[in-house]
GROMACS .gro file of C-alpha atoms in nm:
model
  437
    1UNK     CA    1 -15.526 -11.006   9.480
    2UNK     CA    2 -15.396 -10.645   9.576
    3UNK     CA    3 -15.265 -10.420   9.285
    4UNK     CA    4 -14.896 -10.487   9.325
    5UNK     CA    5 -14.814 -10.260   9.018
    6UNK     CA    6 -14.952  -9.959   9.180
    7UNK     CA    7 -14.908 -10.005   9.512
    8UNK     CA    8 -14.649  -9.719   9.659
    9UNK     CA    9 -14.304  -9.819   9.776
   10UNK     CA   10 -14.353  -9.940  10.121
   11UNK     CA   11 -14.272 -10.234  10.375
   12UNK     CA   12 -14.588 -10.417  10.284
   13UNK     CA   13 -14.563 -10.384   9.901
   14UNK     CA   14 -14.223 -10.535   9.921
   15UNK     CA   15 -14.344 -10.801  10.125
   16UNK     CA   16 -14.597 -10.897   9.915
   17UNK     CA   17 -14.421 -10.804   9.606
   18UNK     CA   18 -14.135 -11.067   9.716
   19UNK     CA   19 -14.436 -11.351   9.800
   20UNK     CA   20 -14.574 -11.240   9.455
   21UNK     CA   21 -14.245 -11.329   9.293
   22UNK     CA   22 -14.202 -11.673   9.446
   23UNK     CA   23 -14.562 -11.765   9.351
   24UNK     CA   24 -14.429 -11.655   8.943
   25UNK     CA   25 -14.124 -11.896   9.002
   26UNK     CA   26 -14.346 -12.222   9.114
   27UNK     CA   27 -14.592 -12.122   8.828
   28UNK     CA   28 -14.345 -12.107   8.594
   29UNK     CA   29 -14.182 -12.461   8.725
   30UNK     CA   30 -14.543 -12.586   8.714
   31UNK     CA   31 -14.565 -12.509   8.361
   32UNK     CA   32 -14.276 -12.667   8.284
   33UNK     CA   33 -14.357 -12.996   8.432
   34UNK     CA   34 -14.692 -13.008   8.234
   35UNK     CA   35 -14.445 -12.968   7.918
   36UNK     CA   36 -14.164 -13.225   8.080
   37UNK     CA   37 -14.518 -13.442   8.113
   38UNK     CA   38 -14.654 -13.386   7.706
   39UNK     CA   39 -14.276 -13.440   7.616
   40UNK     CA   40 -14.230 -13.757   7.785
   41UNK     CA   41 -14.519 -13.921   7.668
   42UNK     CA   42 -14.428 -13.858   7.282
   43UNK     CA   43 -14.134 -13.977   7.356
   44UNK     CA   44 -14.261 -14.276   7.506
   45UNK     CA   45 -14.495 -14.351   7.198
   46UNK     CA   46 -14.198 -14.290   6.964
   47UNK     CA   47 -13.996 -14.553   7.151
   48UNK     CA   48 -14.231 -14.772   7.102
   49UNK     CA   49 -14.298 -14.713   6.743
   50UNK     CA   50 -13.952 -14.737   6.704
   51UNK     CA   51 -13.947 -15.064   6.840
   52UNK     CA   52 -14.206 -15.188   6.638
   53UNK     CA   53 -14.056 -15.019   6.389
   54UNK     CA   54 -13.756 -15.195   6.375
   55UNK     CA   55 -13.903 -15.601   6.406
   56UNK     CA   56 -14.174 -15.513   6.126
   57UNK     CA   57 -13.831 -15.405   5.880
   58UNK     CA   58 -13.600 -15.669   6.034
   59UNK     CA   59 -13.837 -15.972   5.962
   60UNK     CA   60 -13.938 -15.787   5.629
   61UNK     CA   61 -14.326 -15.736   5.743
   62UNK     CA   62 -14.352 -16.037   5.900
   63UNK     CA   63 -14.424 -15.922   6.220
   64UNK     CA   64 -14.561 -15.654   6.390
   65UNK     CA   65 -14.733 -15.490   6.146
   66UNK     CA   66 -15.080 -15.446   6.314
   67UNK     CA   67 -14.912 -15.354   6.643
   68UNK     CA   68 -14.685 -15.094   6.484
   69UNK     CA   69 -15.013 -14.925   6.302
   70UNK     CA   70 -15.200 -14.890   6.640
   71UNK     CA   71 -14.926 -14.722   6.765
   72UNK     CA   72 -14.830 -14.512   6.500
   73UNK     CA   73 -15.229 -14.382   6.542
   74UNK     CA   74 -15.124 -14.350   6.921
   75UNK     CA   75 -14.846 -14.138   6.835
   76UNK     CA   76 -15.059 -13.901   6.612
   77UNK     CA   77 -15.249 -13.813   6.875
   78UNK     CA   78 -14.956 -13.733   7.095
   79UNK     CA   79 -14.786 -13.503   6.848
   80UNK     CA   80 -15.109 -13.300   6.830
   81UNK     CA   81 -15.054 -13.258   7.168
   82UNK     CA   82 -14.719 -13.145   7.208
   83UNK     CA   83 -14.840 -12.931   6.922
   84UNK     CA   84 -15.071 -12.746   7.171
   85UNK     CA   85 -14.846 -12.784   7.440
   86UNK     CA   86 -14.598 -12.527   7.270
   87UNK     CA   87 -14.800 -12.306   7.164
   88UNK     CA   88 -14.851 -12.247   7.529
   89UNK     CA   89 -14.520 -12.227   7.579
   90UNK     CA   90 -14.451 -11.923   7.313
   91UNK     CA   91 -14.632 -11.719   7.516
   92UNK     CA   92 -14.401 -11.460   7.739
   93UNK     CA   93 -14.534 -11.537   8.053
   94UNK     CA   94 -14.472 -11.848   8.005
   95UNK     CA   95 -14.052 -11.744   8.066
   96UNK     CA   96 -13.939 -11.946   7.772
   97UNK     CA   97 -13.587 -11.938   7.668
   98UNK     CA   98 -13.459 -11.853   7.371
   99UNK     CA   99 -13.282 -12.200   7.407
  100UNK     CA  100 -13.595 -12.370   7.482
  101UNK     CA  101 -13.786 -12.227   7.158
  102UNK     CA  102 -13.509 -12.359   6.901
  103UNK     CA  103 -13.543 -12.697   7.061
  104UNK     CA  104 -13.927 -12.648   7.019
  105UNK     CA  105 -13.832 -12.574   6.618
  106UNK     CA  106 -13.629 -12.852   6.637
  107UNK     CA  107 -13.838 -13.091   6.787
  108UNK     CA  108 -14.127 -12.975   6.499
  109UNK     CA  109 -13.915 -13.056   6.213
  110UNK     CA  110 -13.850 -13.385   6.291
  111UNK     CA  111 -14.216 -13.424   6.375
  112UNK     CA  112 -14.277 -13.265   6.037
  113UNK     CA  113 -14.069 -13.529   5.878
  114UNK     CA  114 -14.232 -13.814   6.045
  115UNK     CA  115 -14.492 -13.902   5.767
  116UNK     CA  116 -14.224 -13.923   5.531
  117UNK     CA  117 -14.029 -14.147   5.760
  118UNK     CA  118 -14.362 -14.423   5.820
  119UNK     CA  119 -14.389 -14.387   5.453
  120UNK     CA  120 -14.020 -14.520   5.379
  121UNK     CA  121 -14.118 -14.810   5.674
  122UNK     CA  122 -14.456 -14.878   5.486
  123UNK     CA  123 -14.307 -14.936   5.173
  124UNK     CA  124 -13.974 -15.097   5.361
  125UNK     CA  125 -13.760 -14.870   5.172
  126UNK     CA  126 -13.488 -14.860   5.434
  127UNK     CA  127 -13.344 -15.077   5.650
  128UNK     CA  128 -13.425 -15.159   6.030
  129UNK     CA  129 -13.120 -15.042   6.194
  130UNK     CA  130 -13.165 -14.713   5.984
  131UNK     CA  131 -13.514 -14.667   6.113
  132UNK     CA  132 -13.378 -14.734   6.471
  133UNK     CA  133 -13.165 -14.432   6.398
  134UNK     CA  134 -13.419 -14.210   6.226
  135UNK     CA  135 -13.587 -14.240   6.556
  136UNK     CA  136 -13.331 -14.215   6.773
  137UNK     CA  137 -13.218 -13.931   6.619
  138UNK     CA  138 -13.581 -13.702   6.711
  139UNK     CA  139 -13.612 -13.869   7.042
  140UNK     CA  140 -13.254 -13.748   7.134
  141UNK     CA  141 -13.368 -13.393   7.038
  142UNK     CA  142 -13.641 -13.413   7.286
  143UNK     CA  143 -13.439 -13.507   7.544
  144UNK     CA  144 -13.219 -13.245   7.545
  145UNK     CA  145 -13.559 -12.985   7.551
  146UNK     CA  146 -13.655 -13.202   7.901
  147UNK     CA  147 -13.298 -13.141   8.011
  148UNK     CA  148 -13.303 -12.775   7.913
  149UNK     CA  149 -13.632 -12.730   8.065
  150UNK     CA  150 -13.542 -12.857   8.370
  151UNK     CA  151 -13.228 -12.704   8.384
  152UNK     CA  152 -13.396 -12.345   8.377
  153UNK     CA  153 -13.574 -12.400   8.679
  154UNK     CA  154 -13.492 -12.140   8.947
  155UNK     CA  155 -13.584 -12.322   9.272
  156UNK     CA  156 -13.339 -12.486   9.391
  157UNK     CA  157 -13.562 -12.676   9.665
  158UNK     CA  158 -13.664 -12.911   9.366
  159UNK     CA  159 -13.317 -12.957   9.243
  160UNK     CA  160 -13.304 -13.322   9.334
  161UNK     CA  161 -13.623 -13.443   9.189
  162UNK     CA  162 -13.518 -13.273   8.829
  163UNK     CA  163 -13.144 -13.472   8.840
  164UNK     CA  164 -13.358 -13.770   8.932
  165UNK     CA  165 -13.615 -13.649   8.657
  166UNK     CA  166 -13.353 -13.635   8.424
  167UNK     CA  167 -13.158 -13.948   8.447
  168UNK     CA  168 -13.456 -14.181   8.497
  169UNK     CA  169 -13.577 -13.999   8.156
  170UNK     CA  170 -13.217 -14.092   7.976
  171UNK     CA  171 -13.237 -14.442   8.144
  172UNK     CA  172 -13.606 -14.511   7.965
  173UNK     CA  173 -13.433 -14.401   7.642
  174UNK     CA  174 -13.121 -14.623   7.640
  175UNK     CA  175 -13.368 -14.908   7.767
  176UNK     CA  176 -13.575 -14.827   7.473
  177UNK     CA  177 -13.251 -14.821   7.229
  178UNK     CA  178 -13.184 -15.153   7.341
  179UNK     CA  179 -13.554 -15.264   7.310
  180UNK     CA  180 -13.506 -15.186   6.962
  181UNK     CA  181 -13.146 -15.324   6.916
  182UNK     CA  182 -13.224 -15.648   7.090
  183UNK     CA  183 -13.536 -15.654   6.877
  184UNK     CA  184 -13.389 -15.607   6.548
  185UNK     CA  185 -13.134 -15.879   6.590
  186UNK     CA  186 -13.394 -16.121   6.709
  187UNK     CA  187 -13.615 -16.054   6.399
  188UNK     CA  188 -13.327 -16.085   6.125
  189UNK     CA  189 -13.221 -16.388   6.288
  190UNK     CA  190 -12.869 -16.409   6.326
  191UNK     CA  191 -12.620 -16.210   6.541
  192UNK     CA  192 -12.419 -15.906   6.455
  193UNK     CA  193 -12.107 -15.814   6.602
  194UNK     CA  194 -12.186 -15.409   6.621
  195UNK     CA  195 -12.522 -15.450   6.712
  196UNK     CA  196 -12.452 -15.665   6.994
  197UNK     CA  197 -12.170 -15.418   7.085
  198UNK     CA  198 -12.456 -15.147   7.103
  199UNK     CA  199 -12.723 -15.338   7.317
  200UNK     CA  200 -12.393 -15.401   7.569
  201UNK     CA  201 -12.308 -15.035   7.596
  202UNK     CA  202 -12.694 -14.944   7.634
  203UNK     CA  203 -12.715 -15.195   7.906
  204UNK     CA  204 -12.412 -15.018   8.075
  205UNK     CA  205 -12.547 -14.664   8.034
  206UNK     CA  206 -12.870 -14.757   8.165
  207UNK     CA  207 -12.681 -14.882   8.479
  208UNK     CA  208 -12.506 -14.536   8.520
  209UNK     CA  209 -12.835 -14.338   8.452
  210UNK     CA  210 -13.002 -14.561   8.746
  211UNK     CA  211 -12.742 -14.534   8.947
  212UNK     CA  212 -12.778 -14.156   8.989
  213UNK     CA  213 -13.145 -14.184   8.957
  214UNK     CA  214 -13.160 -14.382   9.283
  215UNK     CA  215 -12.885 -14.175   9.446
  216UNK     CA  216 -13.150 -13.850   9.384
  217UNK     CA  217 -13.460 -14.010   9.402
  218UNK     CA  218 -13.717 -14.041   9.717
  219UNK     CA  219 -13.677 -14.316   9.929
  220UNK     CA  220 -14.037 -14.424   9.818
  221UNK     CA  221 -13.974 -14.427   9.474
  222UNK     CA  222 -13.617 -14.639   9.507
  223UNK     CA  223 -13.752 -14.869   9.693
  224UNK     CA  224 -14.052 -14.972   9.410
  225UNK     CA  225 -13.734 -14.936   9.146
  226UNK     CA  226 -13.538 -15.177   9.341
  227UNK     CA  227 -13.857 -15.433   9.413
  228UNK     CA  228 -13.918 -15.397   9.023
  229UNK     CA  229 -13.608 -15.543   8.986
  230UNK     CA  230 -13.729 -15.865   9.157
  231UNK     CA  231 -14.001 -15.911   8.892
  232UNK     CA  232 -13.995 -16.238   8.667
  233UNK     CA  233 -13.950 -16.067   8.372
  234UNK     CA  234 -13.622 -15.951   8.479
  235UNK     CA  235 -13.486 -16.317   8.494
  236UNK     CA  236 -13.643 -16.365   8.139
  237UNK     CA  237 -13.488 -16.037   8.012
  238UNK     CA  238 -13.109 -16.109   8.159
  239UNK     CA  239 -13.130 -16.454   7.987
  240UNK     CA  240 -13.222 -16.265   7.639
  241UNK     CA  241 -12.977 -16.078   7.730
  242UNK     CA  242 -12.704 -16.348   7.726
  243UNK     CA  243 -12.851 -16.538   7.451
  244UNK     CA  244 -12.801 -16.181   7.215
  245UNK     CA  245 -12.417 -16.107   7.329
  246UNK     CA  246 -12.291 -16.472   7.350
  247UNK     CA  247 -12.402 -16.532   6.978
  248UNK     CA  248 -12.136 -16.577   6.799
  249UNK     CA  249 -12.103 -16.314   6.438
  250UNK     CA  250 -12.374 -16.435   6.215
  251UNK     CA  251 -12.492 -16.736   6.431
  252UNK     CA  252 -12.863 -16.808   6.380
  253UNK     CA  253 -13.087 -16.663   6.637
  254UNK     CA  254 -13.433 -16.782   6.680
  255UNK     CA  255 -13.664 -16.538   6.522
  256UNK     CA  256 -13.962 -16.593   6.722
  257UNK     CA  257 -13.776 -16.495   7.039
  258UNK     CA  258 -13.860 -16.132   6.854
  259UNK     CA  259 -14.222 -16.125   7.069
  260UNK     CA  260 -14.102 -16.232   7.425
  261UNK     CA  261 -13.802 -15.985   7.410
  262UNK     CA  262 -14.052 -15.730   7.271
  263UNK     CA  263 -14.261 -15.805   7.603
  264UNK     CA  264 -14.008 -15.851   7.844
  265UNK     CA  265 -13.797 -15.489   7.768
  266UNK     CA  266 -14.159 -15.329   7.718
  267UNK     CA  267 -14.237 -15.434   8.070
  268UNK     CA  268 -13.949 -15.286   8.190
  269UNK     CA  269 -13.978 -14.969   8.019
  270UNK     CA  270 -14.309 -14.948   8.160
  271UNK     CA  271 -14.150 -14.959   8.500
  272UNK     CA  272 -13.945 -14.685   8.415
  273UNK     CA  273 -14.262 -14.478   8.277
  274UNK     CA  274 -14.444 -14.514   8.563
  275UNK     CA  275 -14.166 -14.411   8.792
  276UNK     CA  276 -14.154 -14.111   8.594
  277UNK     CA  277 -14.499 -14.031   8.569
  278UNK     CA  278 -14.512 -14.052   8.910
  279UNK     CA  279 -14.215 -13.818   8.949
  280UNK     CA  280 -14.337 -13.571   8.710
  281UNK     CA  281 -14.705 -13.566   8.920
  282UNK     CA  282 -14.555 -13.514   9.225
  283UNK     CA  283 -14.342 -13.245   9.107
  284UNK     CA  284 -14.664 -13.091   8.976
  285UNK     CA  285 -14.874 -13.166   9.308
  286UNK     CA  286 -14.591 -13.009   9.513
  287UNK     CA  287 -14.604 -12.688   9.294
  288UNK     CA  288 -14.955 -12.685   9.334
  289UNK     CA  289 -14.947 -12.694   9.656
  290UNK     CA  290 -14.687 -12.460   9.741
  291UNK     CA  291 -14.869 -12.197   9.511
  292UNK     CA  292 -15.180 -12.222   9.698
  293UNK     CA  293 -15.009 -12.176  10.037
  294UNK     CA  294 -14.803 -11.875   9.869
  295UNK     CA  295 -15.153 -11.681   9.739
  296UNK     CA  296 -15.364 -11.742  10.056
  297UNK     CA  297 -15.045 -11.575  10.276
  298UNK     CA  298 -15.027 -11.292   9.988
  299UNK     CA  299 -15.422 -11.236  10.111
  300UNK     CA  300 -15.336 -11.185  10.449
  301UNK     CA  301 -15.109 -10.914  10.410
  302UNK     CA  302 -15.122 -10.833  10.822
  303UNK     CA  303 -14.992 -11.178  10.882
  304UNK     CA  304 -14.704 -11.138  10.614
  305UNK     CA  305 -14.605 -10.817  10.828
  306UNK     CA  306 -14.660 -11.029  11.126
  307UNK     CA  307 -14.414 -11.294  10.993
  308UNK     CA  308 -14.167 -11.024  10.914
  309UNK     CA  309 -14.137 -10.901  11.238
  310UNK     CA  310 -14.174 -11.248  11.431
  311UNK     CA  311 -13.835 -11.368  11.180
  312UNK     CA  312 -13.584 -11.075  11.175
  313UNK     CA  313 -13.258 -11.166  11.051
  314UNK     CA  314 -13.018 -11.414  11.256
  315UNK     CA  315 -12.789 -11.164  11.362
  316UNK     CA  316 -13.000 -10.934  11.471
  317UNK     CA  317 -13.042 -11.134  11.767
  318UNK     CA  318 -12.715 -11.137  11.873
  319UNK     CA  319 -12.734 -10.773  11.879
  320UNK     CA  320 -13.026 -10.710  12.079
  321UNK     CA  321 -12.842 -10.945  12.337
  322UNK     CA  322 -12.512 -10.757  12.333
  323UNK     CA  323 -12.710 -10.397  12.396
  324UNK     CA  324 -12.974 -10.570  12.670
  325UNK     CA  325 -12.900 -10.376  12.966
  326UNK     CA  326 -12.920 -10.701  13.177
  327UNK     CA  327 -12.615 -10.879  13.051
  328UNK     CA  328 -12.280 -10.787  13.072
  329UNK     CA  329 -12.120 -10.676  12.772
  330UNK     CA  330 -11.827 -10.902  12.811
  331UNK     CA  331 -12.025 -11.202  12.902
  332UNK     CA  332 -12.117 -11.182  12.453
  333UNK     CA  333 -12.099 -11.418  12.345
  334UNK     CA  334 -12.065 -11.756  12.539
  335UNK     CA  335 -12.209 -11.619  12.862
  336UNK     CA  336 -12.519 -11.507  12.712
  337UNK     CA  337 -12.575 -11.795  12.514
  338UNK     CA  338 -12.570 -11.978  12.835
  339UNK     CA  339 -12.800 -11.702  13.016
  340UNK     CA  340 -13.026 -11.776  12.742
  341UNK     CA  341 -13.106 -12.071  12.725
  342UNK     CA  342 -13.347 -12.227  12.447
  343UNK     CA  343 -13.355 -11.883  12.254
  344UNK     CA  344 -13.100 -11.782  11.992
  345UNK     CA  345 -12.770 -11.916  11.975
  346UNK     CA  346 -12.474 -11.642  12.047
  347UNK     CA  347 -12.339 -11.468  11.740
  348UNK     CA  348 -12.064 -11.707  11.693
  349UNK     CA  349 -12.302 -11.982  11.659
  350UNK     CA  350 -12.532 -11.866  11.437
  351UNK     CA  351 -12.235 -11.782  11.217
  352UNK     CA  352 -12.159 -12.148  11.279
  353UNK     CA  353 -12.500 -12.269  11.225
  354UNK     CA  354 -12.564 -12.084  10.915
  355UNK     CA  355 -12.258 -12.132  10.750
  356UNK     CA  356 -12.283 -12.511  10.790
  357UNK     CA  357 -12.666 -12.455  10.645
  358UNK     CA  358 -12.545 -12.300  10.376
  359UNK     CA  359 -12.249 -12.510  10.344
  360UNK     CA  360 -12.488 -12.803  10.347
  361UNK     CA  361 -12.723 -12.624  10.040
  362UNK     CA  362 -12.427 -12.592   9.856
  363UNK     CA  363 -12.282 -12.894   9.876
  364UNK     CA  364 -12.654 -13.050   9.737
  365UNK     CA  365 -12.696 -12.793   9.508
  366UNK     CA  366 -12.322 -12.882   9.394
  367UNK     CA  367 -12.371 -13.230   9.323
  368UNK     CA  368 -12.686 -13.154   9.107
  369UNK     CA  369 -12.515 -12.909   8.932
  370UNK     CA  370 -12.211 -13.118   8.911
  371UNK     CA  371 -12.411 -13.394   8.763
  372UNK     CA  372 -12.600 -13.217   8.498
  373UNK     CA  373 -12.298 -13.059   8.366
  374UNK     CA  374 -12.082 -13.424   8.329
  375UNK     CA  375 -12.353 -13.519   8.063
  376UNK     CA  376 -12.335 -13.151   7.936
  377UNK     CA  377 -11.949 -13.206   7.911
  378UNK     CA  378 -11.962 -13.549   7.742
  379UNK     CA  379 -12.196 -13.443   7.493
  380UNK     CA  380 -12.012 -13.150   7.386
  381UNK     CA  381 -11.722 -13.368   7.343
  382UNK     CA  382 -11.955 -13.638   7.143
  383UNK     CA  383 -12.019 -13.329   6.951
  384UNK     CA  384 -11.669 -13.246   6.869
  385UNK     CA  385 -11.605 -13.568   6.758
  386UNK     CA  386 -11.937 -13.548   6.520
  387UNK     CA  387 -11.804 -13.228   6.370
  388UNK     CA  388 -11.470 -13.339   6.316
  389UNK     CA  389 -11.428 -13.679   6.221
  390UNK     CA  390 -11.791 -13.683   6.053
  391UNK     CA  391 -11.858 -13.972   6.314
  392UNK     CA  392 -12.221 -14.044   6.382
  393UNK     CA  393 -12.351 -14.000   6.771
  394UNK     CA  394 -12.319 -14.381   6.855
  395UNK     CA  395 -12.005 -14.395   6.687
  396UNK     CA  396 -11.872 -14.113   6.895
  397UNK     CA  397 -11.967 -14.221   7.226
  398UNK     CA  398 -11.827 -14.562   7.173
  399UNK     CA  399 -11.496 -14.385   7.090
  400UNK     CA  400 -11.527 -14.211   7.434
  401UNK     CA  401 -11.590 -14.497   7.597
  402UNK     CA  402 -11.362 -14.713   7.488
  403UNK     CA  403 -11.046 -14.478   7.515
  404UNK     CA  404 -11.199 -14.448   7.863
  405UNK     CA  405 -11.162 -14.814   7.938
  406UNK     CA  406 -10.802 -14.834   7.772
  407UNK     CA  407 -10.688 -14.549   7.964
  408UNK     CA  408 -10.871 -14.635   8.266
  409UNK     CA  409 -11.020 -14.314   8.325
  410UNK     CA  410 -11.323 -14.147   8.410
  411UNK     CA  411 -11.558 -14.075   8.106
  412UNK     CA  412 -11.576 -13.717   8.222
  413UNK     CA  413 -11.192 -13.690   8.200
  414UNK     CA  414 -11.165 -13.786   7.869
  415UNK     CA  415 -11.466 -13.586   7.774
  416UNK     CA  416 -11.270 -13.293   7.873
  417UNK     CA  417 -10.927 -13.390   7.738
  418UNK     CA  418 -11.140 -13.468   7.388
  419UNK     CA  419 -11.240 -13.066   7.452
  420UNK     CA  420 -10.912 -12.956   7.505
  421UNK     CA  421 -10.754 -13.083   7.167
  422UNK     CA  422 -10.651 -12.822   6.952
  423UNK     CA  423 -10.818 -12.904   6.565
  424UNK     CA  424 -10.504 -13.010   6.421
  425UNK     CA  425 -10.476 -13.333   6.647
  426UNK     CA  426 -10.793 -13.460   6.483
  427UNK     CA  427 -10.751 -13.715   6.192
  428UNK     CA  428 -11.008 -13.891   5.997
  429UNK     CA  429 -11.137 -14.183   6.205
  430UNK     CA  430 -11.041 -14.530   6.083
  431UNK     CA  431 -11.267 -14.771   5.860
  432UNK     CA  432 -11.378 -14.923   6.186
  433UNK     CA  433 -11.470 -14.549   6.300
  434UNK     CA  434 -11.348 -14.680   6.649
  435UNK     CA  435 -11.134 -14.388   6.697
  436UNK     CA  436 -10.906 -14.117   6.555
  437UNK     CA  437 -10.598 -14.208   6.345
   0.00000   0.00000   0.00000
């Protein structure tokens, strides 16, 4: 590879100096997929062990108690991994944030706490919904590093597959939530009025997150999400489904439906895993791909001056037409766009052209951006509500989304009207810690 560094100040160095730079950016995207990759599959093995989790504490070590200790081994294994993983990602070539470190931190110390956590399970020292939580609560932490991680990539030609990255990431979580919900109630064997109320809002924000997932994903990929949903188990799992939110307060629920909800919300999880590890890889195989393209044109340094000159700049066309000798001057520019047919379009159209190109760009580039910073929004407004009422995160986003119901208004909206509220309209939250007084 030529010595960029030293190389004097000329045509070609800035040539391959700028092909040099675009190769660093699809590295660096590269390297954050492999970390997207470690982080989802901890999380994956920490929504399971949560799950487990959950039905071993629920039916007071009853069940599950071999499964969960396989896993928990599984998970081990994983956080030694992640482990490594950063510790790659420290490095300063690596173009970590300081953002993207403190959620590494983060993401340690509740790792670090995790043997105390199994511990408290082991000896069923705490109950199953606060295990759920205690989970919950580290997953959510990783989350937002994927989303950060994501959100620092600087090529905006991948922009689609990280929103649809993103959201089918979220939608595995609140599918796993409600794995562990449903799960929970099964095992204790009667119904519970707020934990049914949670496994209905997870099965609505799972719709949302797929929603947007499908409207960003490749064709390929929607179509096997949308022939998943013709599987058997999703029959099964919609009739669970009705059997947990039609139960009446405190009705008796049959505790050894525990195992085939278990199975049927694991096998749709899985769905969602494998969509995502296929998303993920070919992220990855396009970076790869695209990098090796990039460093065999930075070899051939003639044909990078070749393709300079062979692709000037749009408008210098319509220059070279206005000063050729054989057109009229006042036939620029619809005359000589019709003198010339099949090359470059007259000035006025490639003005046209490339403003609708980049209008086009935008627009996509828009709706990503548009997308990612709703959930940024909302959660900032969760946040406020954390802070200020001393509401936990569930507790907060049902208050969102129940004032957005009432009101009939986006959940966005509210977000930012919750954001806008000077400190003084905040009140302790009722006893219900539905909403503010």
């Amino acid at each position: 590879m030529p010595d960029l560094a030293a190389a004097p100040l000329s045509v070609s160095s800035l040539v391959l100096r700028s092909r040099q730079l675009e190769i660093d950016a699809v590295h660096h995207l590269a390297s954050r997929a492999a970390l997207v990759d470690v982080v989802g599959q901890l999380i994956e093995g920490l929504q399971r062990e949560r799950g487990a989790s959950g039905v071993y504490l629920a039916s007071k070590a009853q069940r599950f108690a071999d499964l969960r200790g396989r896993i928990v081994q599984e998970v081990v294994l994983l956080e030694a991994k992640l482990r490594a993983e950063f510790a790659q990602h420290v490095e300063p070539a690596q173009g970590a944030t300081a953002k993207a470190l403190s959620l590494m931190a983060w993401a340690l110390l509740g790792l670090d706490s995790l043997p105390a956590l199994r511990s408290q399970i082991d000896k069923q020292a705490m109950a199953a919904h606060d295990s759920i939580a205690a989970f919950s609560h580290l997953i959510a932490g990783l989350i937002e590093l994927v989303f950060h991680v994501a959100d620092a990539a600087a090529l905006p030609s991948v922009s689609r597959q990280l929103v649809a990255l993103l959201h089918l990431v979220q939608a595995q979580e609140e599918a796993g939530q409600e794995r562990a919900m449903g799960a929970l109630l099964f095992a204790s064997g009667q119904g519970s009025d707020a934990h049914q109320q949670r496994v209905l809002h997870l099965i609505d924000a799972q719709e949302r997150s797929l929603r947007v997932f499908s409207e960003f994903a490749d064709p390929a990929l929607r179509t096997r999400w949308e022939q998943q949903q013709l599987a058997p188990g999703m029959a099964q799992l919609e009739r669970l489904r009705r059997t947990l939110c039609v139960a009446r307060p405190g009705a008796a629920l049959d505790s050894n439906l525990s195992d085939a909800w278990f199975d049927v919300s694991t096998e749709r999880i899985n769905a969602l895993w494998q969509l995502q590890v296929e998303l993920v890889q070919r992220l990855r195989e396009d970076c790869a791909a695209r990098i090796l393209e990039a460093q065999q044109d930075l070899q051939d340094s003639r044909g990078l001056l070749r393709g300079l000159r062979d692709n000037p700049p749009q408008r210098t066309h319509a220059v070279d037409r206005f000063f050729d000798i054989a057109i009229a001057p006042e036939a620029v520019p619809e005359q000589a766009a019709s003198a010339h047919a099949g090359e470059s379009a007259s000035l006025l159209e490639l003005l046209q052209a490339q403003s609708a190109r980049m209008a086009s760009m935008e627009a996509e580039l828009e709706a990503a951006r548009r997308t990612l910073n709703e959930r940024k929004v909302i959660e900032r407004a969760k946040g406020v509500l954390m802070a200020r009422l001393g509401m936990n995160e569930e507790v907060a986003f049902r208050v969102l989304q129940k004032t957005s119901m009432d009101q009939n208004r986006r959940l966005l909206d509210v977000a930012e009207a919750t954001l806008s509220l000077p400190d003084l309209a905040f009140a302790h939250p009722d006893r219900k810690g539905d909403k503010p007084v």
